[in-house]
Amino acid sequence: MHAYLITAQPSRWQRAYRAVRVCTTRTLIGAGLVALGLLVFAIRCLRPVINTLASMAVRIELEISIRSGLPSLGASLGAHLTDEFVREFRSGWNTRTKEGQAR
């Protein structure tokens, strides 16, 4: 190895290019983190609003079903989905392996 390779210093242009590259990279990463933080903030702020709207919709549906005498669709669908989930869970829990032994 030649001595000038070990002792060679970067030129003014090389130092400037490196400084610009480092600043650009840090700025882009910072902008990405700010954008991600704003997205998370927006999602966290919308969650209580969506929960409130869903609760209001359930109350309105219940009131309409009481006044009309018809069953509420949300409760019926929820009950059927719960029954299906329980059935699927139990069938997955009690299945047998190829050898016929329980898991």
Coordinates of N, CA and C in Angstrom, one line a residue:
M1 N 0.8 -1.2 0.0 CA 0.0 0.0 0.0 C 0.9 1.2 0.0
H2 N 0.5 2.2 -0.7 CA 1.3 3.5 -0.8 C 1.0 4.4 0.3
A3 N 2.0 5.1 0.7 CA 1.9 6.0 1.9 C 0.9 7.1 1.6
Y4 N 0.7 7.6 0.4 CA -0.2 8.7 0.1 C -1.6 8.3 0.3
L5 N -1.9 7.0 0.2 CA -3.3 6.6 0.4 C -3.7 6.7 1.9
I6 N -2.8 6.5 2.7 CA -3.0 6.5 4.2 C -3.1 7.9 4.7
T7 N -2.3 8.8 4.2 CA -2.2 10.1 4.7 C -3.0 11.1 3.9
A8 N -3.6 10.7 2.8 CA -4.4 11.7 2.0 C -5.6 12.2 2.7
Q9 N -5.8 13.5 2.7 CA -7.0 14.1 3.3 C -8.0 14.4 2.2
P10 N -9.3 14.4 2.6 CA -10.3 14.7 1.6 C -10.2 16.2 1.2
S11 N -10.5 16.4 0.0 CA -10.5 17.7 -0.5 C -11.6 18.6 0.0
R12 N -11.6 19.9 -0.3 CA -12.7 20.8 0.1 C -14.0 20.3 -0.5
W13 N -14.0 19.9 -1.8 CA -15.2 19.5 -2.5 C -15.7 18.2 -1.9
Q14 N -14.9 17.3 -1.5 CA -15.3 16.0 -0.9 C -15.9 16.2 0.4
R15 N -15.3 17.1 1.2 CA -15.9 17.5 2.5 C -17.3 18.1 2.4
A16 N -17.4 19.0 1.4 CA -18.7 19.7 1.2 C -19.7 18.7 0.7
Y17 N -19.3 17.8 -0.2 CA -20.3 16.8 -0.7 C -20.8 15.9 0.4
R18 N -19.8 15.5 1.3 CA -20.2 14.7 2.4 C -21.2 15.4 3.4
A19 N -20.9 16.7 3.7 CA -21.7 17.5 4.5 C -23.1 17.6 3.9
V20 N -23.2 17.9 2.7 CA -24.5 18.0 2.0 C -25.3 16.6 2.1
R21 N -24.6 15.6 1.8 CA -25.2 14.2 1.8 C -25.7 13.9 3.2
V22 N -24.9 14.2 4.2 CA -25.3 13.9 5.6 C -26.6 14.8 6.0
C23 N -26.5 16.0 5.7 CA -27.6 16.9 6.0 C -28.9 16.5 5.2
T24 N -28.8 16.2 4.0 CA -29.9 15.7 3.2 C -30.5 14.5 3.8
T25 N -29.7 13.5 4.1 CA -30.2 12.3 4.7 C -30.9 12.5 6.0
R26 N -30.3 13.3 6.9 CA -30.9 13.6 8.2 C -32.2 14.4 8.0
T27 N -32.3 15.3 7.0 CA -33.5 16.1 6.8 C -34.6 15.2 6.3
L28 N -34.3 14.3 5.3 CA -35.3 13.4 4.8 C -35.8 12.4 5.9
I29 N -34.9 11.9 6.7 CA -35.3 11.0 7.8 C -36.2 11.8 8.8
G30 N -35.8 13.0 9.1 CA -36.6 13.8 10.0 C -38.0 14.1 9.4
A31 N -38.1 14.4 8.1 CA -39.4 14.7 7.5 C -40.2 13.4 7.5
G32 N -39.6 12.3 7.3 CA -40.4 11.0 7.3 C -40.9 10.7 8.7
L33 N -40.1 11.0 9.7 CA -40.6 10.8 11.1 C -41.7 11.7 11.5
V34 N -41.6 13.0 11.0 CA -42.6 13.9 11.3 C -43.9 13.5 10.6
A35 N -43.8 13.1 9.4 CA -45.0 12.6 8.7 C -45.6 11.4 9.3
L36 N -44.8 10.5 9.8 CA -45.3 9.3 10.5 C -46.0 9.6 11.8
G37 N -45.3 10.6 12.5 CA -45.9 11.0 13.8 C -47.3 11.7 13.6
L38 N -47.4 12.5 12.5 CA -48.7 13.1 12.2 C -49.8 12.1 11.9
L39 N -49.4 11.1 11.1 CA -50.3 10.0 10.8 C -50.8 9.3 12.0
V40 N -49.9 8.9 12.9 CA -50.2 8.2 14.1 C -51.1 9.1 15.0
F41 N -50.8 10.4 15.1 CA -51.6 11.3 15.8 C -53.0 11.4 15.3
A42 N -53.1 11.5 14.0 CA -54.5 11.6 13.3 C -55.3 10.3 13.6
I43 N -54.6 9.2 13.5 CA -55.3 7.9 13.7 C -55.8 7.8 15.2
R44 N -54.9 8.2 16.1 CA -55.3 8.2 17.5 C -56.4 9.2 17.9
C45 N -56.4 10.3 17.2 CA -57.5 11.3 17.4 C -58.8 10.8 16.8
L46 N -58.8 10.1 15.7 CA -60.0 9.6 15.1 C -60.7 8.5 15.8
R47 N -59.9 7.7 16.5 CA -60.4 6.5 17.2 C -61.6 6.9 18.1
P48 N -61.4 7.8 19.1 CA -62.6 8.1 19.9 C -63.8 8.7 19.2
V49 N -63.5 9.4 18.1 CA -64.6 10.0 17.3 C -65.4 8.8 16.6
I50 N -64.7 7.8 16.1 CA -65.3 6.7 15.5 C -66.1 5.9 16.5
N51 N -65.5 5.7 17.7 CA -66.2 5.0 18.8 C -67.5 5.7 19.2
T52 N -67.4 7.0 19.3 CA -68.6 7.8 19.6 C -69.7 7.7 18.6
L53 N -69.3 7.8 17.3 CA -70.3 7.6 16.2 C -70.9 6.2 16.2
A54 N -70.1 5.2 16.4 CA -70.6 3.8 16.5 C -71.6 3.7 17.6
S55 N -71.3 4.2 18.8 CA -72.2 4.1 19.9 C -73.5 4.9 19.6
M56 N -73.4 6.0 19.0 CA -74.6 6.7 18.6 C -75.5 5.9 17.6
A57 N -74.8 5.3 16.6 CA -75.5 4.5 15.6 C -76.2 3.3 16.3
V58 N -75.5 2.7 17.3 CA -76.2 1.6 18.0 C -77.4 2.0 18.8
R59 N -77.3 3.2 19.4 CA -78.4 3.7 20.2 C -79.6 4.0 19.2
I60 N -79.3 4.6 18.1 CA -80.3 5.0 17.1 C -81.0 3.7 16.6
E61 N -80.2 2.7 16.3 CA -80.7 1.5 15.8 C -81.6 0.8 16.8
L62 N -81.2 0.8 18.1 CA -82.0 0.2 19.1 C -83.3 0.9 19.3
E63 N -83.3 2.3 19.2 CA -84.5 3.0 19.4 C -85.4 2.8 18.2
I64 N -84.9 2.7 17.0 CA -85.8 2.4 15.8 C -86.3 0.9 15.9
S65 N -85.5 0.0 16.4 CA -86.0 -1.4 16.5 C -87.1 -1.5 17.6
I66 N -86.9 -0.7 18.7 CA -88.0 -0.7 19.7 C -89.3 -0.1 19.2
R67 N -89.2 1.0 18.5 CA -90.4 1.6 18.0 C -91.1 0.8 16.9
S68 N -90.2 0.2 16.0 CA -90.8 -0.6 14.9 C -91.2 -2.0 15.3
G69 N -90.7 -2.5 16.4 CA -91.0 -3.9 16.8 C -90.2 -4.9 16.0
L70 N -89.2 -4.5 15.1 CA -88.4 -5.4 14.4 C -87.1 -5.6 15.1
P71 N -86.4 -6.8 15.0 CA -85.1 -6.9 15.7 C -84.1 -6.1 15.0
S72 N -83.1 -5.6 15.8 CA -82.1 -4.8 15.3 C -81.1 -5.6 14.5
L73 N -80.7 -5.1 13.4 CA -79.8 -5.9 12.4 C -78.4 -6.0 13.0
G74 N -77.9 -5.0 13.7 CA -76.6 -5.0 14.3 C -76.5 -6.1 15.3
A75 N -77.5 -6.2 16.2 CA -77.4 -7.2 17.2 C -77.5 -8.6 16.6
S76 N -78.4 -8.8 15.6 CA -78.5 -10.1 15.0 C -77.2 -10.5 14.3
L77 N -76.6 -9.6 13.6 CA -75.3 -9.9 12.9 C -74.3 -10.2 13.9
G78 N -74.2 -9.4 15.0 CA -73.2 -9.6 16.0 C -73.4 -10.9 16.7
A79 N -74.6 -11.3 17.0 CA -74.8 -12.6 17.6 C -74.4 -13.8 16.7
H80 N -74.7 -13.6 15.4 CA -74.3 -14.7 14.5 C -72.8 -14.7 14.3
L81 N -72.2 -13.6 14.2 CA -70.7 -13.6 14.1 C -70.1 -14.2 15.3
T82 N -70.6 -13.9 16.5 CA -70.1 -14.5 17.7 C -70.2 -16.0 17.8
D83 N -71.4 -16.5 17.4 CA -71.7 -17.9 17.3 C -70.7 -18.6 16.3
E84 N -70.5 -18.0 15.2 CA -69.6 -18.5 14.2 C -68.1 -18.6 14.7
F85 N -67.7 -17.5 15.4 CA -66.4 -17.5 16.0 C -66.2 -18.6 17.0
V86 N -67.2 -18.7 17.9 CA -67.1 -19.8 18.9 C -67.1 -21.1 18.3
R87 N -67.9 -21.4 17.3 CA -67.9 -22.7 16.6 C -66.5 -22.9 15.9
E88 N -66.0 -22.0 15.3 CA -64.7 -22.1 14.6 C -63.6 -22.3 15.6
F89 N -63.6 -21.6 16.7 CA -62.6 -21.8 17.8 C -62.7 -23.2 18.3
R90 N -63.9 -23.6 18.6 CA -64.0 -25.0 19.2 C -63.6 -26.1 18.3
S91 N -63.9 -25.9 17.0 CA -63.5 -26.9 16.0 C -62.0 -26.9 15.8
G92 N -61.4 -25.8 15.8 CA -60.0 -25.7 15.7 C -59.3 -26.2 16.9
W93 N -59.9 -26.1 18.1 CA -59.3 -26.6 19.3 C -59.4 -28.1 19.4
N94 N -60.5 -28.7 18.9 CA -60.7 -30.1 19.1 C -60.4 -31.0 17.9
T95 N -59.7 -30.4 16.9 CA -59.4 -31.2 15.7 C -58.3 -32.3 16.1
R96 N -58.3 -33.3 15.3 CA -57.4 -34.4 15.5 C -56.3 -34.3 14.4
T97 N -55.1 -34.8 14.8 CA -54.0 -34.8 13.8 C -54.2 -36.1 12.9
K98 N -53.3 -36.3 11.9 CA -53.3 -37.4 11.0 C -53.3 -38.7 11.7
E99 N -52.5 -38.8 12.8 CA -52.4 -40.1 13.5 C -53.6 -40.3 14.4
G100 N -54.6 -39.4 14.5 CA -55.7 -39.6 15.3 C -55.6 -39.2 16.8
Q101 N -54.5 -38.6 17.1 CA -54.3 -38.1 18.5 C -54.6 -36.6 18.5
A102 N -55.1 -36.3 19.7 CA -55.4 -34.8 19.9 C -54.1 -34.0 19.9
R103 N -54.2 -32.8 19.5 CA -53.0 -31.9 19.4 C -52.6 -31.6 20.8

